[in-house]
PDB file of C-alpha atoms and ligand atoms in Angstrom:
ATOM      1  CA  UNK O   1      64.456  87.643  69.157  1.00 57.00           C
ATOM      2  CA  UNK O   2      61.340  89.429  68.982  1.00 64.00           C
ATOM      3  CA  UNK O   3      60.583  92.634  70.776  1.00 64.00           C
ATOM      4  CA  UNK O   4      58.204  91.026  72.903  1.00 66.00           C
ATOM      5  CA  UNK O   5      59.845  87.893  74.349  1.00 67.00           C
ATOM      6  CA  UNK O   6      63.130  90.151  74.616  1.00 66.00           C
ATOM      7  CA  UNK O   7      60.776  92.490  77.251  1.00 75.00           C
ATOM      8  CA  UNK O   8      59.580  89.074  78.991  1.00 77.00           C
ATOM      9  CA  UNK O   9      63.383  88.184  79.288  1.00 86.00           C
ATOM     10  CA  UNK O  10      64.387  91.735  81.430  1.00 89.00           C
ATOM     11  CA  UNK O  11      60.802  91.116  82.989  1.00 91.00           C
ATOM     12  CA  UNK O  12      61.982  87.870  84.618  1.00 89.00           C
ATOM     13  CA  UNK O  13      65.541  89.071  85.244  1.00 88.00           C
ATOM     14  CA  UNK O  14      63.825  91.789  87.157  1.00 91.00           C
ATOM     15  CA  UNK O  15      61.733  89.298  88.949  1.00 89.00           C
ATOM     16  CA  UNK O  16      64.418  87.331  90.133  1.00 87.00           C
ATOM     17  CA  UNK O  17      66.351  90.510  91.681  1.00 89.00           C
ATOM     18  CA  UNK O  18      63.130  91.438  93.159  1.00 92.00           C
ATOM     19  CA  UNK O  19      63.134  87.941  94.664  1.00 91.00           C
ATOM     20  CA  UNK O  20      66.778  87.560  95.659  1.00 91.00           C
ATOM     21  CA  UNK O  21      65.905  90.491  98.180  1.00 93.00           C
ATOM     22  CA  UNK O  22      65.471  88.288 101.261  1.00 92.00           C
ATOM     23  CA  UNK O  23      68.109  86.735 100.248  1.00 91.00           C
ATOM     24  CA  UNK O  24      70.558  89.736 100.229  1.00 92.00           C
ATOM     25  CA  UNK O  25      68.773  90.759 103.483  1.00 93.00           C
ATOM     26  CA  UNK O  26      69.693  87.621 105.037  1.00 91.00           C
ATOM     27  CA  UNK O  27      73.707  87.640 103.984  1.00 93.00           C
ATOM     28  CA  UNK O  28      74.012  91.098 104.109  1.00 93.00           C
ATOM     29  CA  UNK O  29      77.322  90.877 106.598  1.00 95.00           C
ATOM     30  CA  UNK O  30      77.352  87.794 106.672  1.00 97.00           C
ATOM     31  CA  UNK O  31      80.824  85.372 106.200  1.00 98.00           C
ATOM     32  CA  UNK O  32      81.128  82.975 103.692  1.00 98.00           C
ATOM     33  CA  UNK O  33      84.160  80.693 103.094  1.00 98.00           C
ATOM     34  CA  UNK O  34      83.821  78.914  99.567  1.00 98.00           C
ATOM     35  CA  UNK O  35      86.023  76.284  98.373  1.00 97.00           C
ATOM     36  CA  UNK O  36      87.395  76.411  94.950  1.00 94.00           C
ATOM     37  CA  UNK O  37      88.755  73.237  94.008  1.00 87.00           C
ATOM     38  CA  UNK O  38      91.238  72.394  91.126  1.00 84.00           C
ATOM     39  CA  UNK O  39      89.038  70.395  89.335  1.00 79.00           C
ATOM     40  CA  UNK O  40      86.137  72.740  89.448  1.00 78.00           C
ATOM     41  CA  UNK O  41      88.716  75.350  87.884  1.00 84.00           C
ATOM     42  CA  UNK O  42      88.164  74.672  84.585  1.00 78.00           C
ATOM     43  CA  UNK O  43      88.790  77.377  81.730  1.00 86.00           C
ATOM     44  CA  UNK O  44      89.220  81.149  81.793  1.00 90.00           C
ATOM     45  CA  UNK O  45      85.706  81.477  81.454  1.00 91.00           C
ATOM     46  CA  UNK O  46      84.591  79.497  83.986  1.00 91.00           C
ATOM     47  CA  UNK O  47      87.710  81.585  86.573  1.00 93.00           C
ATOM     48  CA  UNK O  48      86.203  84.452  85.013  1.00 94.00           C
ATOM     49  CA  UNK O  49      82.127  83.359  85.961  1.00 94.00           C
ATOM     50  CA  UNK O  50      83.503  82.284  89.686  1.00 95.00           C
ATOM     51  CA  UNK O  51      85.054  86.047  89.951  1.00 97.00           C
ATOM     52  CA  UNK O  52      82.213  87.655  89.178  1.00 97.00           C
ATOM     53  CA  UNK O  53      80.014  85.827  91.293  1.00 97.00           C
ATOM     54  CA  UNK O  54      82.316  86.504  94.620  1.00 98.00           C
ATOM     55  CA  UNK O  55      82.803  90.075  93.322  1.00 98.00           C
ATOM     56  CA  UNK O  56      79.045  90.086  93.440  1.00 97.00           C
ATOM     57  CA  UNK O  57      79.132  88.280  96.650  1.00 97.00           C
ATOM     58  CA  UNK O  58      81.350  91.224  97.985  1.00 97.00           C
ATOM     59  CA  UNK O  59      79.324  93.998  96.365  1.00 96.00           C
ATOM     60  CA  UNK O  60      76.195  93.239  98.192  1.00 95.00           C
ATOM     61  CA  UNK O  61      77.334  92.951 101.463  1.00 96.00           C
ATOM     62  CA  UNK O  62      78.872  89.478 102.078  1.00 97.00           C
ATOM     63  CA  UNK O  63      82.274  89.016 103.107  1.00 98.00           C
ATOM     64  CA  UNK O  64      83.476  86.426 100.897  1.00 98.00           C
ATOM     65  CA  UNK O  65      86.703  83.787 101.364  1.00 98.00           C
ATOM     66  CA  UNK O  66      88.010  81.981  98.943  1.00 98.00           C
ATOM     67  CA  UNK O  67      90.196  78.726  99.430  1.00 98.00           C
ATOM     68  CA  UNK O  68      91.579  77.150  96.768  1.00 97.00           C
ATOM     69  CA  UNK O  69      92.860  73.674  95.310  1.00 93.00           C
ATOM     70  CA  UNK O  70      94.848  73.161  92.999  1.00 92.00           C
ATOM     71  CA  UNK O  71      95.962  68.951  92.587  1.00 90.00           C
ATOM     72  CA  UNK O  72      96.151  68.671  89.130  1.00 91.00           C
ATOM     73  CA  UNK O  73      98.039  71.738  88.436  1.00 94.00           C
ATOM     74  CA  UNK O  74     100.855  70.544  90.863  1.00 94.00           C
ATOM     75  CA  UNK O  75     100.625  67.337  89.499  1.00 93.00           C
ATOM     76  CA  UNK O  76     101.567  68.840  86.050  1.00 95.00           C
ATOM     77  CA  UNK O  77     104.396  71.119  87.666  1.00 96.00           C
ATOM     78  CA  UNK O  78     105.582  67.359  88.926  1.00 95.00           C
ATOM     79  CA  UNK O  79     105.652  65.484  86.109  1.00 96.00           C
ATOM     80  CA  UNK O  80     107.146  68.795  84.539  1.00 97.00           C
ATOM     81  CA  UNK O  81     110.110  68.836  86.792  1.00 96.00           C
ATOM     82  CA  UNK O  82     110.888  65.020  86.773  1.00 96.00           C
ATOM     83  CA  UNK O  83     110.202  64.574  90.245  1.00 94.00           C
ATOM     84  CA  UNK O  84     108.912  61.122  91.113  1.00 90.00           C
ATOM     85  CA  UNK O  85     106.747  60.793  94.020  1.00 83.00           C
ATOM     86  CA  UNK O  86     106.726  57.443  96.379  1.00 86.00           C
ATOM     87  CA  UNK O  87     102.841  56.318  97.491  1.00 86.00           C
ATOM     88  CA  UNK O  88     101.889  54.288 101.215  1.00 87.00           C
ATOM     89  CA  UNK O  89      98.527  52.831 100.702  1.00 83.00           C
ATOM     90  CA  UNK O  90      98.170  54.428  97.599  1.00 79.00           C
ATOM     91  CA  UNK O  91      98.730  58.209  98.946  1.00 81.00           C
ATOM     92  CA  UNK O  92     100.996  60.334  97.322  1.00 83.00           C
ATOM     93  CA  UNK O  93     103.987  60.783 100.204  1.00 91.00           C
ATOM     94  CA  UNK O  94     104.921  64.471 100.262  1.00 95.00           C
ATOM     95  CA  UNK O  95     108.549  64.834 100.578  1.00 95.00           C
ATOM     96  CA  UNK O  96     110.691  67.934 101.273  1.00 94.00           C
ATOM     97  CA  UNK O  97     111.236  68.462  97.240  1.00 95.00           C
ATOM     98  CA  UNK O  98     107.580  67.925  96.751  1.00 96.00           C
ATOM     99  CA  UNK O  99     105.901  70.706  98.892  1.00 96.00           C
ATOM    100  CA  UNK O 100     108.660  72.750  97.471  1.00 96.00           C
ATOM    101  CA  UNK O 101     106.678  72.243  94.273  1.00 97.00           C
ATOM    102  CA  UNK O 102     103.285  72.371  96.416  1.00 97.00           C
ATOM    103  CA  UNK O 103     104.001  75.833  97.576  1.00 98.00           C
ATOM    104  CA  UNK O 104     105.510  77.249  94.458  1.00 97.00           C
ATOM    105  CA  UNK O 105     102.154  75.953  92.603  1.00 97.00           C
ATOM    106  CA  UNK O 106      99.176  76.899  95.039  1.00 97.00           C
ATOM    107  CA  UNK O 107     101.173  80.150  96.279  1.00 98.00           C
ATOM    108  CA  UNK O 108     102.027  81.299  93.394  1.00 96.00           C
ATOM    109  CA  UNK O 109     100.664  80.467  90.030  1.00 96.00           C
ATOM    110  CA  UNK O 110      97.206  79.427  91.430  1.00 97.00           C
ATOM    111  CA  UNK O 111      96.932  82.097  93.916  1.00 98.00           C
ATOM    112  CA  UNK O 112      97.384  84.870  91.877  1.00 97.00           C
ATOM    113  CA  UNK O 113      95.317  83.405  88.846  1.00 97.00           C
ATOM    114  CA  UNK O 114      92.610  84.040  91.156  1.00 97.00           C
ATOM    115  CA  UNK O 115      93.271  87.166  92.657  1.00 98.00           C
ATOM    116  CA  UNK O 116      93.768  88.475  89.351  1.00 97.00           C
ATOM    117  CA  UNK O 117      90.700  86.885  88.008  1.00 97.00           C
ATOM    118  CA  UNK O 118      88.577  88.821  90.603  1.00 98.00           C
ATOM    119  CA  UNK O 119      90.162  91.971  90.154  1.00 98.00           C
ATOM    120  CA  UNK O 120      89.874  91.959  86.331  1.00 98.00           C
ATOM    121  CA  UNK O 121      85.846  91.676  87.378  1.00 98.00           C
ATOM    122  CA  UNK O 122      86.330  94.800  89.760  1.00 98.00           C
ATOM    123  CA  UNK O 123      86.966  93.514  92.765  1.00 98.00           C
ATOM    124  CA  UNK O 124      89.602  93.979  95.179  1.00 98.00           C
ATOM    125  CA  UNK O 125      91.636  90.322  96.294  1.00 98.00           C
ATOM    126  CA  UNK O 126      94.753  90.181  98.329  1.00 98.00           C
ATOM    127  CA  UNK O 127      96.147  86.678  98.044  1.00 98.00           C
ATOM    128  CA  UNK O 128      97.812  84.590 101.126  1.00 98.00           C
ATOM    129  CA  UNK O 129      98.727  81.382 102.105  1.00 98.00           C
ATOM    130  CA  UNK O 130      98.396  79.975 105.744  1.00 98.00           C
ATOM    131  CA  UNK O 131     101.341  81.089 106.528  1.00 98.00           C
ATOM    132  CA  UNK O 132     100.955  84.635 106.108  1.00 98.00           C
ATOM    133  CA  UNK O 133     100.069  86.293 109.949  1.00 98.00           C
ATOM    134  CA  UNK O 134     100.438  82.426 110.809  1.00 97.00           C
ATOM    135  CA  UNK O 135      96.671  82.208 110.006  1.00 98.00           C
ATOM    136  CA  UNK O 136      96.856  78.302 109.668  1.00 98.00           C
ATOM    137  CA  UNK O 137      99.130  76.326 111.663  1.00 98.00           C
ATOM    138  CA  UNK O 138      99.569  73.089 111.240  1.00 98.00           C
ATOM    139  CA  UNK O 139     101.303  69.203 112.494  1.00 97.00           C
ATOM    140  CA  UNK O 140     101.882  66.365 110.397  1.00 96.00           C
ATOM    141  CA  UNK O 141      98.551  64.402 109.533  1.00 94.00           C
ATOM    142  CA  UNK O 142      99.954  60.998 109.417  1.00 93.00           C
ATOM    143  CA  UNK O 143     103.780  60.726 109.449  1.00 91.00           C
ATOM    144  CA  UNK O 144     104.359  58.233 106.615  1.00 94.00           C
ATOM    145  CA  UNK O 145     102.931  61.079 104.165  1.00 94.00           C
ATOM    146  CA  UNK O 146     105.434  63.390 105.037  1.00 96.00           C
ATOM    147  CA  UNK O 147     104.704  67.371 105.156  1.00 97.00           C
ATOM    148  CA  UNK O 148     100.511  66.219 104.924  1.00 96.00           C
ATOM    149  CA  UNK O 149      99.266  69.432 107.415  1.00 97.00           C
ATOM    150  CA  UNK O 150      96.454  68.835 110.053  1.00 96.00           C
ATOM    151  CA  UNK O 151      95.408  72.524 111.086  1.00 97.00           C
ATOM    152  CA  UNK O 152      95.945  72.867 114.970  1.00 97.00           C
ATOM    153  CA  UNK O 153      95.983  76.533 115.354  1.00 98.00           C
ATOM    154  CA  UNK O 154      94.265  79.210 113.454  1.00 98.00           C
ATOM    155  CA  UNK O 155      94.686  83.146 113.503  1.00 98.00           C
ATOM    156  CA  UNK O 156      91.647  84.871 111.563  1.00 98.00           C
ATOM    157  CA  UNK O 157      92.381  88.493 112.626  1.00 98.00           C
ATOM    158  CA  UNK O 158      93.931  89.413 109.241  1.00 98.00           C
ATOM    159  CA  UNK O 159      90.800  87.690 107.934  1.00 98.00           C
ATOM    160  CA  UNK O 160      88.815  90.345 109.572  1.00 98.00           C
ATOM    161  CA  UNK O 161      91.121  93.075 108.922  1.00 98.00           C
ATOM    162  CA  UNK O 162      90.502  92.294 105.670  1.00 98.00           C
ATOM    163  CA  UNK O 163      87.035  92.337 105.777  1.00 98.00           C
ATOM    164  CA  UNK O 164      87.029  95.793 107.429  1.00 97.00           C
ATOM    165  CA  UNK O 165      89.137  97.158 104.269  1.00 97.00           C
ATOM    166  CA  UNK O 166      86.779  95.777 102.010  1.00 97.00           C
ATOM    167  CA  UNK O 167      89.269  93.177 100.344  1.00 98.00           C
ATOM    168  CA  UNK O 168      88.062  89.096  99.251  1.00 98.00           C
ATOM    169  CA  UNK O 169      91.083  86.977 100.964  1.00 98.00           C
ATOM    170  CA  UNK O 170      92.452  83.943  98.515  1.00 98.00           C
ATOM    171  CA  UNK O 171      94.355  81.183 100.589  1.00 98.00           C
ATOM    172  CA  UNK O 172      96.311  78.878  99.123  1.00 98.00           C
ATOM    173  CA  UNK O 173      96.134  75.570 101.081  1.00 98.00           C
ATOM    174  CA  UNK O 174     100.129  76.056 102.505  1.00 98.00           C
ATOM    175  CA  UNK O 175     100.779  76.031 106.200  1.00 98.00           C
ATOM    176  CA  UNK O 176     103.517  76.650 108.664  1.00 96.00           C
ATOM    177  CA  UNK O 177     104.333  74.180 111.229  1.00 97.00           C
ATOM    178  CA  UNK O 178     105.353  73.842 114.885  1.00 95.00           C
ATOM    179  CA  UNK O 179     108.984  73.773 113.568  1.00 93.00           C
ATOM    180  CA  UNK O 180     111.314  76.248 112.561  1.00 92.00           C
ATOM    181  CA  UNK O 181     111.199  76.686 108.132  1.00 93.00           C
ATOM    182  CA  UNK O 182     108.468  74.217 107.977  1.00 96.00           C
ATOM    183  CA  UNK O 183     105.700  73.931 105.159  1.00 98.00           C
ATOM    184  CA  UNK O 184     102.755  71.624 104.937  1.00 98.00           C
ATOM    185  CA  UNK O 185     100.398  70.620 102.322  1.00 96.00           C
ATOM    186  CA  UNK O 186      96.779  70.779 103.340  1.00 96.00           C
ATOM    187  CA  UNK O 187      93.785  69.276 101.428  1.00 93.00           C
ATOM    188  CA  UNK O 188      91.996  72.084 100.018  1.00 94.00           C
ATOM    189  CA  UNK O 189      88.299  71.215 101.942  1.00 94.00           C
ATOM    190  CA  UNK O 190      90.249  70.783 105.077  1.00 95.00           C
ATOM    191  CA  UNK O 191      91.963  74.206 105.311  1.00 97.00           C
ATOM    192  CA  UNK O 192      88.721  75.465 103.954  1.00 98.00           C
ATOM    193  CA  UNK O 193      86.801  73.619 106.768  1.00 98.00           C
ATOM    194  CA  UNK O 194      88.942  74.473 108.907  1.00 98.00           C
ATOM    195  CA  UNK O 195      89.319  78.739 108.162  1.00 98.00           C
ATOM    196  CA  UNK O 196      85.154  78.306 108.037  1.00 98.00           C
ATOM    197  CA  UNK O 197      84.943  76.964 111.667  1.00 98.00           C
ATOM    198  CA  UNK O 198      87.389  79.645 113.002  1.00 98.00           C
ATOM    199  CA  UNK O 199      85.793  82.756 111.619  1.00 98.00           C
ATOM    200  CA  UNK O 200      82.162  80.577 113.117  1.00 97.00           C
ATOM    201  CA  UNK O 201      81.078  81.465 109.059  1.00 98.00           C
ATOM    202  CA  UNK O 202      77.714  81.532 107.980  1.00 97.00           C
ATOM    203  CA  UNK O 203      78.388  79.687 105.000  1.00 97.00           C
ATOM    204  CA  UNK O 204      80.775  76.999 104.079  1.00 98.00           C
ATOM    205  CA  UNK O 205      80.725  75.938 100.176  1.00 97.00           C
ATOM    206  CA  UNK O 206      82.887  73.614  98.919  1.00 96.00           C
ATOM    207  CA  UNK O 207      82.719  73.584  95.006  1.00 94.00           C
ATOM    208  CA  UNK O 208      82.909  70.445  93.530  1.00 91.00           C
ATOM    209  CA  UNK O 209      82.534  68.128  90.143  1.00 90.00           C
ATOM    210  CA  UNK O 210      79.560  66.645  91.265  1.00 92.00           C
ATOM    211  CA  UNK O 211      75.371  67.939  91.977  1.00 93.00           C
ATOM    212  CA  UNK O 212      75.604  66.641  95.480  1.00 95.00           C
ATOM    213  CA  UNK O 213      75.843  64.254  97.628  1.00 97.00           C
ATOM    214  CA  UNK O 214      73.808  60.989  96.683  1.00 97.00           C
ATOM    215  CA  UNK O 215      71.926  58.417  98.270  1.00 95.00           C
ATOM    216  CA  UNK O 216      71.765  54.972  97.024  1.00 94.00           C
ATOM    217  CA  UNK O 217      69.539  55.435  94.235  1.00 95.00           C
ATOM    218  CA  UNK O 218      71.988  58.235  93.200  1.00 94.00           C
ATOM    219  CA  UNK O 219      69.646  61.049  93.779  1.00 95.00           C
ATOM    220  CA  UNK O 220      70.718  64.083  95.662  1.00 95.00           C
ATOM    221  CA  UNK O 221      70.187  64.836  99.286  1.00 96.00           C
ATOM    222  CA  UNK O 222      69.470  68.708  99.276  1.00 94.00           C
ATOM    223  CA  UNK O 223      69.123  68.697 103.517  1.00 94.00           C
ATOM    224  CA  UNK O 224      71.089  66.296 105.510  1.00 95.00           C
ATOM    225  CA  UNK O 225      71.707  66.545 109.499  1.00 95.00           C
ATOM    226  CA  UNK O 226      75.138  65.289 110.745  1.00 95.00           C
ATOM    227  CA  UNK O 227      73.902  61.976 111.972  1.00 95.00           C
ATOM    228  CA  UNK O 228      72.335  61.199 109.136  1.00 95.00           C
ATOM    229  CA  UNK O 229      76.013  62.157 107.183  1.00 96.00           C
ATOM    230  CA  UNK O 230      77.618  59.697 110.063  1.00 96.00           C
ATOM    231  CA  UNK O 231      75.063  56.913 108.536  1.00 96.00           C
ATOM    232  CA  UNK O 232      76.068  57.164 105.076  1.00 96.00           C
ATOM    233  CA  UNK O 233      79.835  57.500 105.542  1.00 96.00           C
ATOM    234  CA  UNK O 234      79.167  54.052 107.936  1.00 96.00           C
ATOM    235  CA  UNK O 235      77.032  52.180 105.420  1.00 96.00           C
ATOM    236  CA  UNK O 236      79.120  53.058 102.300  1.00 96.00           C
ATOM    237  CA  UNK O 237      76.492  55.518 100.729  1.00 96.00           C
ATOM    238  CA  UNK O 238      79.386  58.377 100.928  1.00 96.00           C
ATOM    239  CA  UNK O 239      82.819  56.614  99.497  1.00 94.00           C
ATOM    240  CA  UNK O 240      85.960  58.024  97.605  1.00 90.00           C
ATOM    241  CA  UNK O 241      86.641  61.700  97.784  1.00 86.00           C
ATOM    242  CA  UNK O 242      83.419  62.545 100.008  1.00 93.00           C
ATOM    243  CA  UNK O 243      84.340  61.060 102.818  1.00 92.00           C
ATOM    244  CA  UNK O 244      87.020  63.803 103.345  1.00 90.00           C
ATOM    245  CA  UNK O 245      84.767  66.793 101.835  1.00 94.00           C
ATOM    246  CA  UNK O 246      81.587  64.928 103.872  1.00 96.00           C
ATOM    247  CA  UNK O 247      83.954  64.667 107.414  1.00 95.00           C
ATOM    248  CA  UNK O 248      85.236  68.388 106.768  1.00 95.00           C
ATOM    249  CA  UNK O 249      81.701  69.666 106.613  1.00 97.00           C
ATOM    250  CA  UNK O 250      80.999  67.725 110.200  1.00 97.00           C
ATOM    251  CA  UNK O 251      83.701  69.132 111.901  1.00 96.00           C
ATOM    252  CA  UNK O 252      82.522  72.255 110.377  1.00 97.00           C
ATOM    253  CA  UNK O 253      79.187  72.386 111.610  1.00 97.00           C
ATOM    254  CA  UNK O 254      80.368  71.324 114.827  1.00 96.00           C
ATOM    255  CA  UNK O 255      82.898  73.762 115.487  1.00 96.00           C
ATOM    256  CA  UNK O 256      79.767  76.716 114.530  1.00 95.00           C
ATOM    257  CA  UNK O 257      79.667  77.170 110.594  1.00 97.00           C
ATOM    258  CA  UNK O 258      76.033  77.594 110.318  1.00 96.00           C
ATOM    259  CA  UNK O 259      75.995  74.933 107.395  1.00 95.00           C
ATOM    260  CA  UNK O 260      77.861  73.355 104.843  1.00 97.00           C
ATOM    261  CA  UNK O 261      76.958  73.184 101.322  1.00 97.00           C
ATOM    262  CA  UNK O 262      78.722  70.472  99.228  1.00 96.00           C
ATOM    263  CA  UNK O 263      77.888  71.627  95.561  1.00 94.00           C
ATOM    264  CA  UNK O 264      78.908  71.969  91.435  1.00 93.00           C
ATOM    265  CA  UNK O 265      80.988  74.051  90.580  1.00 90.00           C
ATOM    266  CA  UNK O 266      81.023  73.334  87.001  1.00 88.00           C
ATOM    267  CA  UNK O 267      77.272  74.883  86.666  1.00 89.00           C
ATOM    268  CA  UNK O 268      77.342  78.663  85.995  1.00 88.00           C
ATOM    269  CA  UNK O 269      76.956  81.294  88.931  1.00 91.00           C
ATOM    270  CA  UNK O 270      76.494  78.211  91.350  1.00 92.00           C
ATOM    271  CA  UNK O 271      77.160  80.144  94.630  1.00 93.00           C
ATOM    272  CA  UNK O 272      74.580  82.849  93.399  1.00 93.00           C
ATOM    273  CA  UNK O 273      71.813  79.791  92.811  1.00 91.00           C
ATOM    274  CA  UNK O 274      72.622  78.680  96.295  1.00 92.00           C
ATOM    275  CA  UNK O 275      72.653  81.987  98.202  1.00 93.00           C
ATOM    276  CA  UNK O 276      70.067  83.857  96.666  1.00 92.00           C
ATOM    277  CA  UNK O 277      67.641  82.080  94.515  1.00 88.00           C
ATOM    278  CA  UNK O 278      64.732  79.849  96.835  1.00 83.00           C
ATOM    279  CA  UNK O 279      65.940  76.832  94.535  1.00 80.00           C
ATOM    280  CA  UNK O 280      69.360  76.626  96.464  1.00 80.00           C
ATOM    281  CA  UNK O 281      71.828  73.974  95.042  1.00 87.00           C
ATOM    282  CA  UNK O 282      73.694  70.823  95.904  1.00 93.00           C
ATOM    283  CA  UNK O 283      73.808  69.406  99.268  1.00 96.00           C
ATOM    284  CA  UNK O 284      73.121  70.893 102.753  1.00 96.00           C
ATOM    285  CA  UNK O 285      74.650  69.848 106.207  1.00 96.00           C
ATOM    286  CA  UNK O 286      73.678  71.563 109.254  1.00 93.00           C
ATOM    287  CA  UNK O 287      72.120  70.552 112.969  1.00 85.00           C
ATOM    288  CA  UNK O 288      68.583  72.206 112.602  1.00 74.00           C
ATOM    289  CA  UNK O 289      68.666  75.972 111.648  1.00 53.00           C
ATOM    290  CA  UNK O 290      65.594  76.710 110.443  1.00 51.00           C
ATOM    291  CA  UNK O 291      65.687  78.365 107.010  1.00 49.00           C
ATOM    292  CA  UNK O 292      64.223  81.444 105.152  1.00 48.00           C
ATOM    293  CA  UNK O 293      64.368  79.194 102.322  1.00 50.00           C
ATOM    294  CA  UNK O 294      62.258  75.639 101.464  1.00 46.00           C
ATOM    295  CA  UNK O 295      65.295  73.942  99.862  1.00 49.00           C
ATOM    296  CA  UNK O 296      65.275  71.819  96.566  1.00 41.00           C
ATOM    297  CA  UNK O 297      61.762  72.945  95.194  1.00 36.00           C
TER     298      UNK O 297
HETATM  299  P1  LIG T   1      87.224  67.435  94.781  1.00 78.48           P
HETATM  300  O1  LIG T   1      87.902  67.234  93.727  1.00 78.48           O
HETATM  301  O2  LIG T   1      86.213  68.392  94.796  1.00 78.48           O
HETATM  302  O3  LIG T   1      87.519  67.243  95.995  1.00 78.48           O
HETATM  303  P2  LIG T   1      86.415  64.462  94.715  1.00 78.48           P
HETATM  304  O4  LIG T   1      86.879  63.771  93.732  1.00 78.48           O
HETATM  305  O5  LIG T   1      87.615  64.753  95.966  1.00 78.48           O
HETATM  306  O6  LIG T   1      85.997  66.066  94.650  1.00 78.48           O
HETATM  307  O7  LIG T   1      84.877  64.193  95.243  1.00 78.48           O
HETATM  308  C1  LIG T   1      84.167  63.877  95.130  1.00 78.48           C
HETATM  309  C2  LIG T   1      83.709  62.932  94.005  1.00 78.48           C
HETATM  310  O8  LIG T   1      83.434  61.495  95.699  1.00 78.48           O
HETATM  311  C3  LIG T   1      82.929  62.524  93.678  1.00 78.48           C
HETATM  312  O9  LIG T   1      82.854  62.764  91.964  1.00 78.48           O
HETATM  313  C4  LIG T   1      82.108  61.362  93.032  1.00 78.48           C
HETATM  314  O10 LIG T   1      82.794  60.391  92.365  1.00 78.48           O
HETATM  315  C5  LIG T   1      82.202  60.823  94.767  1.00 78.48           C
HETATM  316  N1  LIG T   1      81.500  60.332  95.451  1.00 78.48           N
HETATM  317  C6  LIG T   1      81.751  59.046  96.480  1.00 78.48           C
HETATM  318  N2  LIG T   1      80.254  58.673  97.311  1.00 78.48           N
HETATM  319  C7  LIG T   1      79.456  59.882  96.938  1.00 78.48           C
HETATM  320  C8  LIG T   1      78.193  60.243  97.312  1.00 78.48           C
HETATM  321  N3  LIG T   1      77.563  59.659  97.890  1.00 78.48           N
HETATM  322  N4  LIG T   1      77.879  61.366  96.712  1.00 78.48           N
HETATM  323  C9  LIG T   1      78.391  62.139  95.815  1.00 78.48           C
HETATM  324  N5  LIG T   1      79.632  61.337  95.177  1.00 78.48           N
HETATM  325  C10 LIG T   1      79.933  60.529  95.618  1.00 78.48           C
HETATM  326 MG1  LIG T   2      88.917  66.090  96.475  1.00 78.48          MG
END
């Protein structure tokens, strides 16, 4: 690179930092819940990039909460252990043996991998599951599907305690039930939504493997109201895995989360792009809150 070009590069970097000021001011002290899906996780480099974004958020005064998934890692371990699952209406039944593996993989392997990545980037992270301090208490979502939990009671004081200590909570979507020694697996989106709702978070970022919610023509919609989302679910424009995701978004907004963004976690610095630049990223679902930034420019 020629010296002159290099200078231009640094000037652009300085400008980017300067332009981030209103966003840094807006988000200082806010709570941002980030769902990091098993499919968005990728390789070590992607994990380190994600961890860096989270540490940067904390560094500039945001209180980030990471809620993770781990579907692919659970399936791999079930295969290794030769545990075969029963399916009802195309959905896996989470029996006692399966939920043991789920808890092992999510609270053990996946949770600690993320905690370690954040520590490696110079942040402070503590891993917990819904069981810790009764953070998330569930009942069976559909008894036919076994131990798949629907959150019914949230106790988020422990998260506020961690925020006050400057610690980033990393949460595995495994929860306690109403009966003694009961364990539930909770869908990662659902868990993130329930936690964001209970915290009345400023933002819930659902990182996935698509650029956003698309309309019939396949274009990403940058802004949606809850009514528009309901219409798109009703007419089939939103389908498959996007249904539980958008339904989570609707419920979170109803519970007081100011905005939910569905965005591509495979893009480098996805969280920073959304929070701290004029560009934004993905699809934002919220009621009618005025914004400091015009979206989708
Ligand atoms: P995750 O693993 O992050 O939970 P899912 O596969 O469950 O992701 O859900 C996202 C998927 O939903 C997309 O990859 C896409 O195939 C599907 N989908 C269905 N309808 C839409 C839509 N209108 N816009 C975007 N994605 C959609
Ligand atoms: Mg999904």
